[in-house]
């Protein structure tokens, strides 16, 4: 059997033989070694606090359905979650409102515009999708109107449940975004003017900047991803975090819109629902199988981590993770475990 074919059947093998997770560790280490020297890309500099982070960290983590986490390199270094938060606040809103009511707040249409574009869908007068800033701020505005002053603590609680440990946020990055986030404030006022929400813009933005400043590690992202892969139940703690419909809907939008302008390329090359953040994180979900978390802060011009994308593409290729890969053994992996 050639090496790639052997790797591709590995995920299903793990269900029957947990010792093969060691082989998965070896593959993950190999991918890490392959890209370790790649220092292409730049730090996000439009948020001064982010321009000061150490640029060369590189960590990869896989969250398995047993709750085990394979962590390689800088997988325990904390960084701000940034836009990866958008997928999880969206899942929260879906849980609270259902898909029909949520569709009155934000669409599900890829936009082909940069993530911070100040525009609404001309047909609906709503944000295109929840993965760009207009949509994410609309979601946060709606959460603010549903949850009142407790909105941020509820967001932190749900994110912590998805990660399987109590999370905190970075006060400095939060302040830095507060001081410089004029585009996001402009988006907030646009949304309020369009009656997407009727909350005070400054209060909505405070929550949005805080949610982007939540500190996670690549290992946390792997567990948060595994929670979505595991139909909304955290495999580490066994806690049910999101409902089935919300997970299906959030993963669908992550598949089409999660990587901004790079989403089409990503869908073909990697074939996984995913979300990136300008803090350098990339989270990918192999449905009913595993969560992948990568941290590497140097970004390409779309605002996606350079090594984060290379890592996910390599793992998808070597392990046959692409959703439409004929060798993806898919949901059989979890049979008997749900
Ligand atoms: N907090 C950042 C912003 O709103 C998040 C952007 C991102 O991660 N793409 O600009």
Short mmCIF file of C-alpha atoms and ligand atoms in Angstrom, two decimals:
data_model
loop_
_atom_site.label_atom_id
_atom_site.label_comp_id
_atom_site.label_asym_id
_atom_site.label_seq_id
_atom_site.Cartn_x
_atom_site.Cartn_y
_atom_site.Cartn_z
CA UNK A 1 0.00 0.00 0.00
CA UNK A 2 1.51 3.36 -0.84
CA UNK A 3 2.07 5.79 2.03
CA UNK A 4 -0.70 8.22 1.16
CA UNK A 5 -3.29 5.48 0.78
CA UNK A 6 -2.18 4.05 4.09
CA UNK A 7 -2.54 7.46 5.77
CA UNK A 8 -5.95 7.91 4.23
CA UNK A 9 -7.36 4.87 5.90
CA UNK A 10 -5.85 5.87 9.24
CA UNK A 11 -8.77 7.84 10.64
CA UNK A 12 -11.12 4.91 10.36
CA UNK A 13 -8.48 2.62 11.84
CA UNK A 14 -8.33 4.76 14.98
CA UNK A 15 -11.90 3.80 15.86
CA UNK A 16 -10.89 0.18 16.26
CA UNK A 17 -7.30 0.65 17.43
CA UNK A 18 -6.58 3.69 19.61
CA UNK A 19 -2.81 3.04 19.40
CA UNK A 20 -2.92 4.26 15.80
CA UNK A 21 -3.33 7.79 17.20
CA UNK A 22 0.44 7.58 17.63
CA UNK A 23 0.74 7.25 13.89
CA UNK A 24 -1.47 10.31 13.53
CA UNK A 25 0.95 12.14 15.85
CA UNK A 26 3.85 11.16 13.62
CA UNK A 27 2.06 12.46 10.52
CA UNK A 28 1.18 15.72 12.29
CA UNK A 29 4.81 16.17 13.36
CA UNK A 30 5.95 15.55 9.80
CA UNK A 31 3.61 18.26 8.48
CA UNK A 32 4.84 20.64 11.22
CA UNK A 33 8.48 19.97 10.26
CA UNK A 34 7.65 20.49 6.58
CA UNK A 35 6.41 24.07 7.05
CA UNK A 36 8.40 25.16 10.11
CA UNK A 37 10.88 27.18 8.05
CA UNK A 38 8.19 28.94 6.00
CA UNK A 39 8.12 32.53 7.29
CA UNK A 40 6.06 34.05 4.48
CA UNK A 41 3.30 36.53 5.24
CA UNK A 42 2.91 39.49 7.58
CA UNK A 43 1.31 40.12 10.95
CA UNK A 44 -2.03 41.90 10.95
CA UNK A 45 -0.98 45.51 11.59
CA UNK A 46 -4.28 47.38 11.53
CA UNK A 47 -4.82 46.45 15.17
CA UNK A 48 -1.67 47.82 16.94
CA UNK A 49 -1.80 45.16 19.66
CA UNK A 50 -1.70 42.40 17.03
CA UNK A 51 1.31 43.93 15.26
CA UNK A 52 3.33 43.30 18.43
CA UNK A 53 2.77 39.53 18.84
CA UNK A 54 5.65 37.10 18.28
CA UNK A 55 5.35 36.28 14.56
CA UNK A 56 6.93 32.87 14.28
CA UNK A 57 4.94 30.59 16.55
CA UNK A 58 3.59 27.51 14.81
CA UNK A 59 1.36 24.92 16.43
CA UNK A 60 -0.96 22.20 15.14
CA UNK A 61 -3.56 20.28 17.14
CA UNK A 62 -6.09 17.59 16.27
CA UNK A 63 -9.13 17.00 18.48
CA UNK A 64 -10.27 13.38 18.30
CA UNK A 65 -13.74 12.05 19.13
CA UNK A 66 -12.32 10.21 22.14
CA UNK A 67 -11.50 13.62 23.62
CA UNK A 68 -7.79 13.05 23.07
CA UNK A 69 -5.89 16.02 21.63
CA UNK A 70 -2.77 15.58 19.53
CA UNK A 71 -0.69 18.74 19.98
CA UNK A 72 2.49 19.51 18.07
CA UNK A 73 4.77 22.59 18.24
CA UNK A 74 3.35 25.80 19.77
CA UNK A 75 -0.11 24.30 20.29
CA UNK A 76 -0.40 25.61 23.85
CA UNK A 77 0.53 29.26 23.15
CA UNK A 78 -2.47 31.57 23.66
CA UNK A 79 -3.51 34.03 20.93
CA UNK A 80 -6.69 35.97 20.19
CA UNK A 81 -9.42 34.05 18.43
CA UNK A 82 -10.48 37.04 16.28
CA UNK A 83 -12.81 36.07 13.43
CA UNK A 84 -12.99 32.41 14.37
CA UNK A 85 -15.37 33.73 17.04
CA UNK A 86 -17.84 34.54 14.25
CA UNK A 87 -18.63 30.88 13.58
CA UNK A 88 -19.44 30.28 17.25
CA UNK A 89 -21.54 33.40 17.89
CA UNK A 90 -23.46 32.45 14.75
CA UNK A 91 -24.06 28.94 16.11
CA UNK A 92 -25.23 30.53 19.38
CA UNK A 93 -27.72 32.76 17.57
CA UNK A 94 -28.97 29.80 15.52
CA UNK A 95 -29.53 27.91 18.77
CA UNK A 96 -31.51 30.80 20.24
CA UNK A 97 -33.55 31.83 17.20
CA UNK A 98 -33.54 28.93 14.74
CA UNK A 99 -32.56 29.24 11.10
CA UNK A 100 -35.62 31.16 9.83
CA UNK A 101 -35.41 34.00 12.37
CA UNK A 102 -31.61 34.13 12.07
CA UNK A 103 -32.05 34.61 8.32
CA UNK A 104 -33.80 37.90 9.11
CA UNK A 105 -30.55 39.14 10.67
CA UNK A 106 -27.87 37.82 8.31
CA UNK A 107 -27.71 35.99 4.94
CA UNK A 108 -25.70 32.93 3.92
CA UNK A 109 -24.31 34.24 0.64
CA UNK A 110 -20.54 34.37 -0.09
CA UNK A 111 -19.59 37.99 -0.78
CA UNK A 112 -16.24 37.97 -2.65
CA UNK A 113 -15.38 41.14 -0.72
CA UNK A 114 -12.65 41.62 1.90
CA UNK A 115 -13.77 40.72 5.41
CA UNK A 116 -14.05 44.33 6.59
CA UNK A 117 -16.03 45.72 3.64
CA UNK A 118 -18.67 48.25 4.60
CA UNK A 119 -21.64 47.11 2.51
CA UNK A 120 -24.88 45.17 2.69
CA UNK A 121 -26.48 42.79 0.21
CA UNK A 122 -28.41 45.16 -2.11
CA UNK A 123 -31.24 42.63 -2.50
CA UNK A 124 -31.93 41.98 1.15
CA UNK A 125 -30.39 45.01 2.92
CA UNK A 126 -28.80 42.49 5.27
CA UNK A 127 -25.14 41.47 5.65
CA UNK A 128 -24.11 38.85 3.09
CA UNK A 129 -23.05 36.23 5.64
CA UNK A 130 -21.98 35.90 9.29
CA UNK A 131 -18.31 35.22 8.51
CA UNK A 132 -17.53 38.78 7.34
CA UNK A 133 -17.52 41.71 9.77
CA UNK A 134 -20.91 43.14 8.75
CA UNK A 135 -22.58 39.79 9.41
CA UNK A 136 -20.67 39.05 12.59
CA UNK A 137 -21.45 42.46 14.09
CA UNK A 138 -25.12 41.97 13.16
CA UNK A 139 -25.07 38.61 14.98
CA UNK A 140 -23.46 40.19 18.03
CA UNK A 141 -26.04 43.00 17.94
CA UNK A 142 -28.84 40.44 17.95
CA UNK A 143 -27.21 38.51 20.80
CA UNK A 144 -27.00 41.82 22.70
CA UNK A 145 -30.72 42.39 22.22
CA UNK A 146 -31.58 38.83 23.30
CA UNK A 147 -29.16 38.54 26.23
CA UNK A 148 -28.88 42.16 27.40
CA UNK A 149 -25.90 43.21 29.50
CA UNK A 150 -24.95 39.54 30.05
CA UNK A 151 -24.25 38.94 26.36
CA UNK A 152 -20.46 38.84 26.60
CA UNK A 153 -20.34 36.62 29.68
CA UNK A 154 -22.74 34.22 27.94
CA UNK A 155 -20.52 34.22 24.82
CA UNK A 156 -17.47 33.46 26.98
CA UNK A 157 -19.38 30.67 28.72
CA UNK A 158 -20.47 29.00 25.47
CA UNK A 159 -16.99 29.32 23.93
CA UNK A 160 -15.52 27.81 27.12
CA UNK A 161 -17.98 24.93 26.89
CA UNK A 162 -16.93 24.34 23.28
CA UNK A 163 -13.22 24.42 24.26
CA UNK A 164 -13.75 22.29 27.38
CA UNK A 165 -12.00 24.72 29.72
CA UNK A 166 -12.64 28.26 31.05
CA UNK A 167 -11.43 30.87 28.55
CA UNK A 168 -10.52 34.50 29.21
CA UNK A 169 -9.97 37.52 26.96
CA UNK A 170 -6.92 39.69 26.30
CA UNK A 171 -7.54 43.14 27.77
CA UNK A 172 -4.74 44.80 25.74
CA UNK A 173 -5.91 43.53 22.36
CA UNK A 174 -9.47 44.46 23.32
CA UNK A 175 -8.37 48.04 24.18
CA UNK A 176 -6.32 48.22 21.01
CA UNK A 177 -9.37 47.32 18.89
CA UNK A 178 -11.56 49.73 20.86
CA UNK A 179 -9.14 52.56 20.09
CA UNK A 180 -8.65 51.83 16.40
CA UNK A 181 -11.75 49.93 15.23
CA UNK A 182 -13.28 52.78 13.25
CA UNK A 183 -14.27 50.65 10.26
CA UNK A 184 -16.08 48.26 12.57
CA UNK A 185 -17.82 51.19 14.25
CA UNK A 186 -18.87 52.45 10.81
CA UNK A 187 -20.30 48.97 10.13
CA UNK A 188 -22.17 49.12 13.44
CA UNK A 189 -23.77 52.43 12.51
CA UNK A 190 -24.67 51.15 9.02
CA UNK A 191 -26.39 48.15 10.59
CA UNK A 192 -28.25 50.29 13.07
CA UNK A 193 -29.32 52.72 10.31
CA UNK A 194 -30.59 49.73 8.30
CA UNK A 195 -32.48 48.49 11.43
CA UNK A 196 -30.62 45.18 11.42
CA UNK A 197 -30.43 45.81 15.16
CA UNK A 198 -31.59 48.64 17.40
CA UNK A 199 -29.00 48.34 20.16
CA UNK A 200 -26.56 51.13 21.09
CA UNK A 201 -23.69 50.74 18.60
CA UNK A 202 -20.93 51.28 21.19
CA UNK A 203 -22.30 48.51 23.40
CA UNK A 204 -22.51 46.06 20.48
CA UNK A 205 -18.96 46.93 19.41
CA UNK A 206 -17.68 46.47 22.96
CA UNK A 207 -19.02 42.90 22.91
CA UNK A 208 -17.70 42.28 19.38
CA UNK A 209 -14.18 43.52 20.24
CA UNK A 210 -14.19 41.42 23.42
CA UNK A 211 -15.33 38.28 21.61
CA UNK A 212 -12.49 38.77 19.07
CA UNK A 213 -10.02 39.13 21.98
CA UNK A 214 -10.87 35.78 23.59
CA UNK A 215 -7.64 33.86 24.15
CA UNK A 216 -7.35 30.35 22.75
CA UNK A 217 -4.59 27.92 21.83
CA UNK A 218 -4.38 25.65 18.78
CA UNK A 219 -5.37 22.83 21.15
CA UNK A 220 -8.49 24.79 22.19
CA UNK A 221 -9.39 25.33 18.53
CA UNK A 222 -9.01 21.59 17.91
CA UNK A 223 -11.50 20.83 20.70
CA UNK A 224 -13.86 23.62 19.58
CA UNK A 225 -13.72 22.13 16.08
CA UNK A 226 -14.21 18.63 17.44
CA UNK A 227 -17.32 19.88 19.25
CA UNK A 228 -18.83 20.82 15.88
CA UNK A 229 -17.55 17.60 14.27
CA UNK A 230 -19.14 15.65 17.12
CA UNK A 231 -22.63 17.03 16.33
CA UNK A 232 -22.40 19.81 18.93
CA UNK A 233 -21.25 17.70 21.87
CA UNK A 234 -17.82 18.41 23.35
CA UNK A 235 -15.90 15.11 23.10
CA UNK A 236 -13.66 16.06 26.02
CA UNK A 237 -16.36 16.89 28.56
CA UNK A 238 -19.42 15.18 27.04
CA UNK A 239 -21.33 18.46 27.35
CA UNK A 240 -23.90 19.29 24.66
CA UNK A 241 -23.00 22.80 23.46
CA UNK A 242 -24.93 23.33 20.21
CA UNK A 243 -28.06 21.82 18.66
CA UNK A 244 -27.90 19.64 15.55
CA UNK A 245 -29.55 22.12 13.19
CA UNK A 246 -27.25 24.92 14.34
CA UNK A 247 -24.17 22.79 13.75
CA UNK A 248 -25.29 21.77 10.26
CA UNK A 249 -26.10 25.34 9.33
CA UNK A 250 -22.93 26.87 10.81
CA UNK A 251 -20.71 24.25 9.10
CA UNK A 252 -22.43 24.91 5.76
CA UNK A 253 -21.68 28.64 5.99
CA UNK A 254 -18.12 27.94 7.15
CA UNK A 255 -17.68 25.75 4.08
CA UNK A 256 -18.75 28.47 1.63
CA UNK A 257 -17.66 31.67 3.42
CA UNK A 258 -15.17 30.82 6.19
CA UNK A 259 -11.96 31.72 4.37
CA UNK A 260 -13.07 35.07 2.89
CA UNK A 261 -11.81 35.68 -0.67
CA UNK A 262 -9.91 32.43 -0.41
CA UNK A 263 -13.09 30.40 0.22
CA UNK A 264 -13.47 28.97 -3.31
CA UNK A 265 -9.86 27.86 -3.56
CA UNK A 266 -10.08 26.42 -0.08
CA UNK A 267 -13.25 24.45 -0.87
CA UNK A 268 -11.52 22.81 -3.84
CA UNK A 269 -8.10 22.26 -2.27
CA UNK A 270 -8.99 21.45 1.33
CA UNK A 271 -12.70 20.70 1.16
CA UNK A 272 -13.46 21.32 4.83
CA UNK A 273 -15.64 23.82 6.69
CA UNK A 274 -13.20 26.21 8.31
CA UNK A 275 -12.73 29.63 9.83
CA UNK A 276 -9.66 31.82 10.06
CA UNK A 277 -8.83 34.80 12.24
CA UNK A 278 -6.29 37.62 11.89
CA UNK A 279 -4.70 36.47 15.16
CA UNK A 280 -3.21 33.63 13.07
CA UNK A 281 -5.63 30.85 13.97
CA UNK A 282 -7.29 28.47 11.52
CA UNK A 283 -9.94 26.01 12.63
CA UNK A 284 -11.17 23.24 10.34
CA UNK A 285 -13.81 20.60 10.92
CA UNK A 286 -13.85 17.09 9.51
CA UNK A 287 -17.52 16.29 9.92
CA UNK A 288 -18.19 13.43 12.39
CA UNK A 289 -14.44 12.91 12.68
CA UNK A 290 -11.99 15.49 14.01
CA UNK A 291 -11.35 19.15 14.73
CA UNK A 292 -8.14 20.76 13.48
CA UNK A 293 -6.59 23.85 15.07
CA UNK A 294 -3.54 25.62 13.66
CA UNK A 295 -1.74 28.71 14.96
CA UNK A 296 0.76 30.68 12.89
CA UNK A 297 0.37 34.47 12.93
CA UNK A 298 1.85 35.43 9.54
CA UNK A 299 -1.04 36.16 7.15
CA UNK A 300 -1.58 36.38 3.39
CA UNK A 301 -3.33 39.33 1.73
CA UNK A 302 -6.78 37.83 2.47
CA UNK A 303 -6.01 37.86 6.20
CA UNK A 304 -5.60 34.06 6.40
CA UNK A 305 -2.64 32.39 8.14
CA UNK A 306 -0.11 31.24 5.51
CA UNK A 307 1.07 28.15 7.37
CA UNK A 308 -2.45 27.53 8.70
CA UNK A 309 -3.67 27.07 5.15
CA UNK A 310 -0.68 24.98 4.05
CA UNK A 311 -1.08 22.73 7.09
CA UNK A 312 -4.77 22.08 6.52
CA UNK A 313 -4.22 21.43 2.80
CA UNK A 314 -1.41 18.97 3.56
CA UNK A 315 -3.37 17.11 6.26
CA UNK A 316 -6.43 16.98 4.01
CA UNK A 317 -4.35 15.55 1.18
CA UNK A 318 -2.42 13.02 3.27
CA UNK A 319 -5.37 11.85 5.33
CA UNK A 320 -8.08 12.11 2.66
CA UNK A 321 -10.12 14.61 4.69
CA UNK A 322 -11.71 16.51 1.78
CA UNK A 323 -15.51 16.25 2.10
CA UNK A 324 -15.74 14.91 -1.44
CA UNK A 325 -12.66 12.73 -1.38
CA UNK A 326 -13.62 9.25 -2.46
CA UNK A 327 -11.29 7.86 0.19
CA UNK A 328 -12.78 9.85 3.05
CA UNK A 329 -14.21 7.16 5.28
CA UNK A 330 -16.32 9.82 6.91
CA UNK A 331 -18.91 9.11 9.49
CA UNK A 332 -18.05 5.44 9.88
CA UNK A 333 -15.28 6.75 12.15
CA UNK A 334 -17.73 7.61 14.89
CA UNK A 335 -19.98 4.62 14.53
CA UNK A 336 -20.62 3.16 17.94
CA UNK A 337 -19.21 6.21 19.70
CA UNK A 338 -22.19 8.58 19.56
N1 LIG B 1 -11.31 41.81 15.24
C1 LIG B 1 -10.98 41.76 13.85
C2 LIG B 1 -11.77 42.79 13.10
O1 LIG B 1 -12.91 42.95 13.36
C3 LIG B 1 -11.30 40.38 13.31
C4 LIG B 1 -10.96 40.26 11.86
C5 LIG B 1 -10.49 38.90 11.43
O2 LIG B 1 -10.05 38.06 12.20
N2 LIG B 1 -10.54 38.69 10.15
O3 LIG B 1 -11.29 43.47 12.25
#
